[in-house]
């Protein structure tokens, strides 16, 4: 009996040491990241592959110059990216031909790819022009969250859509998100009686986020255990935080992506947390989704996700991470 008690005490001591160590490491890492909502080191310029001239990079604080920006993060997507870009450009060109007021840009963010992703992306810049397709090179791999953030901070649209390079969600589904944002604005926004109020109003001025959702495909798309952890970290409101198809008004993107610190898989959960902090309306809208071979998610992704959620909880709840308004 004495040996058993000694063994249990030893195991309990190890568990306590582990827990104390984990808490200490989490707090220290949260403190280290307190200022990492600043930009990563990447040139704030685009290169025109035809003229080789540098094109000034816009900033999210600037007024919108396009109606729609599509931000595509890409890491080693040499083979999946062309199909997605062809489908996306066909849709955008057809829409622009039917509606002369419609303007767009596609921003591809190469997150330190080691394959031919950069070459594929620049082929589309050459084909469609640097005004319509732009490439941001991060140099080294920072993570999907950082790639999305970089693209958002340097886009020109009134509405900004993030979508995955694999084309798992059809680009035409952006109209579902777009229409719901417009419906909310028409219902809740009243510019007043003056003609000046009507003239100066732009949808980019109203902070709203629309989340594409696979919740209607729950068995395929949502891991219940992870969803429970998300509820504990960010609270209820969005059932499918991880779908890579989300639309932001420019005002919402400005508030959110100047504050986000998580750089990999769980930045989506941080978006939900920050939306609640700022009181930004969140819409969850079902989209068509299909499994595409070549996913970057692997068994190590889950521990990394849980680690980021722990960091987020500690960072914000201890006020180590300050939120800029």
One Martini backbone bead per residue (centre of mass of N, CA, C, O) as a GRO file, in nm:
protein
  325
    1UNK     BB    1   0.058   0.063  -0.020
    2UNK     BB    2   0.300   0.256   0.007
    3UNK     BB    3   0.391   0.234  -0.289
    4UNK     BB    4   0.129   0.337  -0.419
    5UNK     BB    5   0.126   0.616  -0.285
    6UNK     BB    6   0.399   0.707  -0.393
    7UNK     BB    7   0.322   0.685  -0.692
    8UNK     BB    8   0.082   0.884  -0.686
    9UNK     BB    9   0.239   1.125  -0.582
   10UNK     BB   10   0.435   1.137  -0.818
   11UNK     BB   11   0.222   1.175  -1.041
   12UNK     BB   12   0.094   1.430  -0.921
   13UNK     BB   13   0.351   1.598  -0.934
   14UNK     BB   14   0.392   1.582  -1.239
   15UNK     BB   15   0.120   1.709  -1.315
   16UNK     BB   16   0.166   1.978  -1.169
   17UNK     BB   17   0.421   2.057  -1.320
   18UNK     BB   18   0.295   2.053  -1.600
   19UNK     BB   19   0.073   2.265  -1.550
   20UNK     BB   20   0.260   2.492  -1.460
   21UNK     BB   21   0.431   2.491  -1.716
   22UNK     BB   22   0.203   2.548  -1.919
   23UNK     BB   23   0.106   2.814  -1.801
   24UNK     BB   24   0.377   2.962  -1.819
   25UNK     BB   25   0.420   2.932  -2.126
   26UNK     BB   26   0.158   3.067  -2.212
   27UNK     BB   27   0.206   3.344  -2.083
   28UNK     BB   28   0.480   3.403  -2.219
   29UNK     BB   29   0.373   3.380  -2.514
   30UNK     BB   30   0.157   3.597  -2.491
   31UNK     BB   31   0.357   3.822  -2.423
   32UNK     BB   32   0.532   3.797  -2.681
   33UNK     BB   33   0.254   3.852  -2.867
   34UNK     BB   34   0.142   4.145  -2.798
   35UNK     BB   35   0.279   4.274  -3.092
   36UNK     BB   36   0.188   4.064  -3.344
   37UNK     BB   37  -0.014   4.269  -3.505
   38UNK     BB   38   0.203   4.326  -3.671
   39UNK     BB   39   0.377   4.321  -3.939
   40UNK     BB   40   0.533   4.143  -4.146
   41UNK     BB   41   0.821   4.086  -4.328
   42UNK     BB   42   0.701   4.260  -4.612
   43UNK     BB   43   0.661   4.398  -4.897
   44UNK     BB   44   0.469   4.701  -4.984
   45UNK     BB   45   0.467   4.548  -5.280
   46UNK     BB   46   0.411   4.520  -5.620
   47UNK     BB   47   0.472   4.319  -5.910
   48UNK     BB   48   0.514   4.370  -6.249
   49UNK     BB   49   0.587   4.117  -6.476
   50UNK     BB   50   0.607   4.294  -6.733
   51UNK     BB   51   0.772   4.568  -6.623
   52UNK     BB   52   0.899   4.537  -6.321
   53UNK     BB   53   0.729   4.720  -6.159
   54UNK     BB   54   0.636   4.899  -5.884
   55UNK     BB   55   0.345   4.865  -5.681
   56UNK     BB   56   0.163   5.014  -5.475
   57UNK     BB   57   0.047   4.945  -5.154
   58UNK     BB   58  -0.226   4.918  -5.001
   59UNK     BB   59  -0.454   5.018  -4.737
   60UNK     BB   60  -0.712   4.963  -4.513
   61UNK     BB   61  -0.737   5.285  -4.451
   62UNK     BB   62  -0.813   5.321  -4.723
   63UNK     BB   63  -1.002   5.378  -4.966
   64UNK     BB   64  -1.193   5.232  -5.179
   65UNK     BB   65  -1.142   5.098  -5.532
   66UNK     BB   66  -1.319   4.846  -5.498
   67UNK     BB   67  -1.571   4.620  -5.453
   68UNK     BB   68  -1.389   4.342  -5.481
   69UNK     BB   69  -1.208   4.115  -5.273
   70UNK     BB   70  -0.982   3.834  -5.321
   71UNK     BB   71  -0.843   3.608  -5.081
   72UNK     BB   72  -0.554   3.385  -5.138
   73UNK     BB   73  -0.411   3.136  -4.978
   74UNK     BB   74  -0.068   2.996  -5.039
   75UNK     BB   75   0.066   2.653  -4.990
   76UNK     BB   76   0.165   2.448  -5.203
   77UNK     BB   77  -0.046   2.518  -5.491
   78UNK     BB   78   0.033   2.431  -5.789
   79UNK     BB   79  -0.225   2.227  -5.855
   80UNK     BB   80  -0.490   2.377  -5.726
   81UNK     BB   81  -0.488   2.681  -5.814
   82UNK     BB   82  -0.568   2.695  -6.119
   83UNK     BB   83  -0.865   2.604  -6.095
   84UNK     BB   84  -0.958   2.829  -5.904
   85UNK     BB   85  -0.871   3.072  -6.084
   86UNK     BB   86  -1.034   3.007  -6.334
   87UNK     BB   87  -1.313   3.012  -6.200
   88UNK     BB   88  -1.290   3.297  -6.079
   89UNK     BB   89  -1.230   3.463  -6.341
   90UNK     BB   90  -1.479   3.383  -6.499
   91UNK     BB   91  -1.682   3.503  -6.305
   92UNK     BB   92  -1.575   3.798  -6.289
   93UNK     BB   93  -1.584   3.865  -6.593
   94UNK     BB   94  -1.884   3.813  -6.636
   95UNK     BB   95  -1.986   4.017  -6.427
   96UNK     BB   96  -1.844   4.267  -6.551
   97UNK     BB   97  -1.992   4.247  -6.829
   98UNK     BB   98  -2.290   4.279  -6.692
   99UNK     BB   99  -2.141   4.496  -6.482
  100UNK     BB  100  -1.990   4.805  -6.498
  101UNK     BB  101  -1.971   4.858  -6.170
  102UNK     BB  102  -1.793   4.613  -6.149
  103UNK     BB  103  -1.520   4.546  -5.924
  104UNK     BB  104  -1.188   4.383  -5.901
  105UNK     BB  105  -0.978   4.153  -5.701
  106UNK     BB  106  -0.687   3.937  -5.678
  107UNK     BB  107  -0.524   3.801  -5.382
  108UNK     BB  108  -0.217   3.642  -5.361
  109UNK     BB  109  -0.074   3.449  -5.088
  110UNK     BB  110   0.254   3.356  -5.049
  111UNK     BB  111   0.350   3.118  -4.785
  112UNK     BB  112   0.639   3.000  -4.859
  113UNK     BB  113   0.672   2.836  -5.102
  114UNK     BB  114   0.844   2.533  -5.261
  115UNK     BB  115   0.710   2.553  -5.524
  116UNK     BB  116   0.509   2.675  -5.813
  117UNK     BB  117   0.316   2.902  -5.704
  118UNK     BB  118   0.443   3.167  -5.801
  119UNK     BB  119   0.428   3.106  -6.103
  120UNK     BB  120   0.125   3.069  -6.123
  121UNK     BB  121   0.043   3.348  -6.018
  122UNK     BB  122   0.203   3.520  -6.237
  123UNK     BB  123   0.049   3.411  -6.481
  124UNK     BB  124  -0.217   3.562  -6.399
  125UNK     BB  125  -0.104   3.845  -6.405
  126UNK     BB  126  -0.024   3.842  -6.707
  127UNK     BB  127  -0.315   3.780  -6.815
  128UNK     BB  128  -0.490   4.018  -6.625
  129UNK     BB  129  -0.330   4.199  -6.454
  130UNK     BB  130  -0.234   4.403  -6.177
  131UNK     BB  131  -0.526   4.520  -6.120
  132UNK     BB  132  -0.665   4.216  -6.083
  133UNK     BB  133  -0.381   4.070  -6.012
  134UNK     BB  134  -0.214   3.976  -5.704
  135UNK     BB  135   0.110   3.941  -5.529
  136UNK     BB  136   0.211   3.805  -5.216
  137UNK     BB  137   0.530   3.772  -5.052
  138UNK     BB  138   0.646   3.620  -4.747
  139UNK     BB  139   0.899   3.403  -4.797
  140UNK     BB  140   0.780   3.264  -4.539
  141UNK     BB  141   0.627   3.056  -4.322
  142UNK     BB  142   0.336   3.163  -4.113
  143UNK     BB  143   0.041   3.109  -4.208
  144UNK     BB  144  -0.285   3.144  -4.283
  145UNK     BB  145  -0.357   3.386  -4.102
  146UNK     BB  146  -0.128   3.575  -4.207
  147UNK     BB  147  -0.203   3.566  -4.506
  148UNK     BB  148  -0.483   3.687  -4.474
  149UNK     BB  149  -0.403   3.948  -4.329
  150UNK     BB  150  -0.220   4.062  -4.547
  151UNK     BB  151  -0.437   4.075  -4.768
  152UNK     BB  152  -0.640   4.257  -4.618
  153UNK     BB  153  -0.438   4.506  -4.562
  154UNK     BB  154  -0.390   4.502  -4.912
  155UNK     BB  155  -0.678   4.593  -4.999
  156UNK     BB  156  -0.958   4.757  -5.210
  157UNK     BB  157  -1.228   4.669  -5.098
  158UNK     BB  158  -1.548   4.680  -4.975
  159UNK     BB  159  -1.531   4.375  -5.020
  160UNK     BB  160  -1.400   4.079  -4.840
  161UNK     BB  161  -1.273   3.765  -4.958
  162UNK     BB  162  -1.217   3.448  -4.827
  163UNK     BB  163  -1.035   3.177  -4.995
  164UNK     BB  164  -0.949   2.877  -5.096
  165UNK     BB  165  -0.723   2.712  -5.315
  166UNK     BB  166  -0.911   2.439  -5.359
  167UNK     BB  167  -1.226   2.499  -5.417
  168UNK     BB  168  -1.449   2.385  -5.210
  169UNK     BB  169  -1.588   2.656  -5.273
  170UNK     BB  170  -1.790   2.818  -5.464
  171UNK     BB  171  -1.765   3.135  -5.585
  172UNK     BB  172  -2.078   3.191  -5.626
  173UNK     BB  173  -2.140   3.195  -5.307
  174UNK     BB  174  -2.078   3.497  -5.251
  175UNK     BB  175  -2.371   3.601  -5.303
  176UNK     BB  176  -2.491   3.508  -5.037
  177UNK     BB  177  -2.321   3.696  -4.857
  178UNK     BB  178  -2.368   3.964  -5.002
  179UNK     BB  179  -2.682   3.973  -4.977
  180UNK     BB  180  -2.691   3.968  -4.664
  181UNK     BB  181  -2.540   4.228  -4.618
  182UNK     BB  182  -2.733   4.411  -4.774
  183UNK     BB  183  -2.985   4.344  -4.604
  184UNK     BB  184  -2.881   4.458  -4.336
  185UNK     BB  185  -2.832   4.745  -4.434
  186UNK     BB  186  -3.125   4.807  -4.527
  187UNK     BB  187  -3.254   4.751  -4.243
  188UNK     BB  188  -3.035   4.915  -4.029
  189UNK     BB  189  -2.967   5.146  -4.231
  190UNK     BB  190  -2.986   5.518  -4.186
  191UNK     BB  191  -2.875   5.807  -4.355
  192UNK     BB  192  -3.118   5.976  -4.391
  193UNK     BB  193  -3.263   6.255  -4.562
  194UNK     BB  194  -3.016   6.335  -4.694
  195UNK     BB  195  -2.840   6.344  -4.985
  196UNK     BB  196  -2.556   6.331  -4.861
  197UNK     BB  197  -2.591   6.065  -4.709
  198UNK     BB  198  -2.637   5.891  -4.962
  199UNK     BB  199  -2.373   5.972  -5.121
  200UNK     BB  200  -2.158   5.878  -4.882
  201UNK     BB  201  -2.256   5.600  -4.877
  202UNK     BB  202  -2.099   5.284  -4.781
  203UNK     BB  203  -2.064   4.952  -4.721
  204UNK     BB  204  -1.770   4.979  -4.600
  205UNK     BB  205  -1.877   5.141  -4.328
  206UNK     BB  206  -2.010   4.863  -4.237
  207UNK     BB  207  -1.981   4.632  -3.986
  208UNK     BB  208  -1.949   4.302  -4.137
  209UNK     BB  209  -1.993   3.937  -4.107
  210UNK     BB  210  -1.963   3.648  -4.328
  211UNK     BB  211  -2.022   3.301  -4.277
  212UNK     BB  212  -1.933   3.029  -4.406
  213UNK     BB  213  -2.121   2.709  -4.400
  214UNK     BB  214  -2.115   2.339  -4.289
  215UNK     BB  215  -2.341   2.262  -4.075
  216UNK     BB  216  -2.525   2.087  -4.276
  217UNK     BB  217  -2.243   1.890  -4.270
  218UNK     BB  218  -2.154   1.788  -3.983
  219UNK     BB  219  -2.015   1.509  -4.019
  220UNK     BB  220  -1.791   1.627  -4.216
  221UNK     BB  221  -1.704   1.929  -4.086
  222UNK     BB  222  -1.745   1.862  -3.769
  223UNK     BB  223  -1.578   1.868  -3.461
  224UNK     BB  224  -1.711   1.836  -3.160
  225UNK     BB  225  -1.472   1.877  -2.969
  226UNK     BB  226  -1.364   2.138  -3.097
  227UNK     BB  227  -1.627   2.298  -3.074
  228UNK     BB  228  -1.626   2.307  -2.766
  229UNK     BB  229  -1.364   2.467  -2.737
  230UNK     BB  230  -1.464   2.713  -2.893
  231UNK     BB  231  -1.691   2.787  -2.699
  232UNK     BB  232  -1.496   2.842  -2.458
  233UNK     BB  233  -1.322   3.066  -2.607
  234UNK     BB  234  -1.570   3.243  -2.781
  235UNK     BB  235  -1.839   3.129  -2.792
  236UNK     BB  236  -2.129   3.168  -2.920
  237UNK     BB  237  -2.277   3.186  -3.286
  238UNK     BB  238  -2.070   2.985  -3.443
  239UNK     BB  239  -2.052   2.666  -3.574
  240UNK     BB  240  -1.852   2.736  -3.833
  241UNK     BB  241  -1.528   2.859  -3.816
  242UNK     BB  242  -1.342   2.684  -4.049
  243UNK     BB  243  -1.445   2.803  -4.291
  244UNK     BB  244  -1.280   2.935  -4.597
  245UNK     BB  245  -1.558   3.142  -4.616
  246UNK     BB  246  -1.533   3.494  -4.599
  247UNK     BB  247  -1.702   3.812  -4.531
  248UNK     BB  248  -1.600   4.163  -4.547
  249UNK     BB  249  -1.605   4.458  -4.456
  250UNK     BB  250  -1.385   4.708  -4.442
  251UNK     BB  251  -1.443   4.790  -4.150
  252UNK     BB  252  -1.410   4.508  -4.027
  253UNK     BB  253  -1.123   4.443  -4.129
  254UNK     BB  254  -0.982   4.675  -3.985
  255UNK     BB  255  -1.045   4.583  -3.693
  256UNK     BB  256  -0.947   4.281  -3.705
  257UNK     BB  257  -0.655   4.278  -3.875
  258UNK     BB  258  -0.515   4.481  -3.655
  259UNK     BB  259  -0.543   4.242  -3.407
  260UNK     BB  260  -0.446   3.986  -3.501
  261UNK     BB  261  -0.228   3.698  -3.381
  262UNK     BB  262  -0.306   3.452  -3.513
  263UNK     BB  263  -0.132   3.248  -3.778
  264UNK     BB  264  -0.312   2.999  -3.816
  265UNK     BB  265  -0.590   2.807  -3.763
  266UNK     BB  266  -0.736   3.005  -3.517
  267UNK     BB  267  -0.820   3.285  -3.639
  268UNK     BB  268  -1.127   3.237  -3.665
  269UNK     BB  269  -1.184   3.248  -3.359
  270UNK     BB  270  -1.074   3.535  -3.320
  271UNK     BB  271  -1.285   3.671  -3.493
  272UNK     BB  272  -1.524   3.608  -3.311
  273UNK     BB  273  -1.419   3.745  -3.058
  274UNK     BB  274  -1.387   4.033  -3.189
  275UNK     BB  275  -1.675   4.074  -3.279
  276UNK     BB  276  -1.786   4.078  -2.990
  277UNK     BB  277  -1.617   4.311  -2.883
  278UNK     BB  278  -1.723   4.521  -3.122
  279UNK     BB  279  -2.018   4.443  -3.230
  280UNK     BB  280  -2.016   4.261  -3.483
  281UNK     BB  281  -2.197   4.138  -3.713
  282UNK     BB  282  -2.306   3.790  -3.755
  283UNK     BB  283  -2.311   3.562  -4.028
  284UNK     BB  284  -2.465   3.239  -4.116
  285UNK     BB  285  -2.395   3.063  -4.428
  286UNK     BB  286  -2.474   2.840  -4.648
  287UNK     BB  287  -2.253   2.622  -4.832
  288UNK     BB  288  -2.091   2.478  -5.082
  289UNK     BB  289  -1.918   2.160  -5.020
  290UNK     BB  290  -1.597   1.993  -5.088
  291UNK     BB  291  -1.377   1.745  -5.095
  292UNK     BB  292  -1.021   1.799  -5.126
  293UNK     BB  293  -0.743   1.692  -5.218
  294UNK     BB  294  -0.462   1.803  -5.010
  295UNK     BB  295  -0.467   1.854  -4.724
  296UNK     BB  296  -0.302   2.032  -4.447
  297UNK     BB  297  -0.432   1.857  -4.250
  298UNK     BB  298  -0.315   1.706  -3.945
  299UNK     BB  299  -0.257   1.556  -3.646
  300UNK     BB  300  -0.089   1.821  -3.551
  301UNK     BB  301  -0.316   2.040  -3.571
  302UNK     BB  302  -0.474   2.004  -3.306
  303UNK     BB  303  -0.260   2.089  -3.098
  304UNK     BB  304  -0.217   2.367  -3.229
  305UNK     BB  305  -0.503   2.469  -3.185
  306UNK     BB  306  -0.509   2.441  -2.876
  307UNK     BB  307  -0.273   2.630  -2.827
  308UNK     BB  308  -0.402   2.885  -2.955
  309UNK     BB  309  -0.650   2.893  -2.769
  310UNK     BB  310  -0.491   2.930  -2.510
  311UNK     BB  311  -0.354   3.193  -2.590
  312UNK     BB  312  -0.608   3.359  -2.637
  313UNK     BB  313  -0.732   3.336  -2.358
  314UNK     BB  314  -0.493   3.458  -2.204
  315UNK     BB  315  -0.440   3.721  -2.361
  316UNK     BB  316  -0.733   3.850  -2.321
  317UNK     BB  317  -0.810   3.784  -2.014
  318UNK     BB  318  -0.534   3.939  -1.909
  319UNK     BB  319  -0.465   4.188  -2.109
  320UNK     BB  320  -0.206   4.146  -2.280
  321UNK     BB  321  -0.402   4.182  -2.514
  322UNK     BB  322  -0.450   4.452  -2.702
  323UNK     BB  323  -0.718   4.653  -2.826
  324UNK     BB  324  -0.771   4.817  -3.123
  325UNK     BB  325  -1.000   5.078  -3.235
   0.00000   0.00000   0.00000
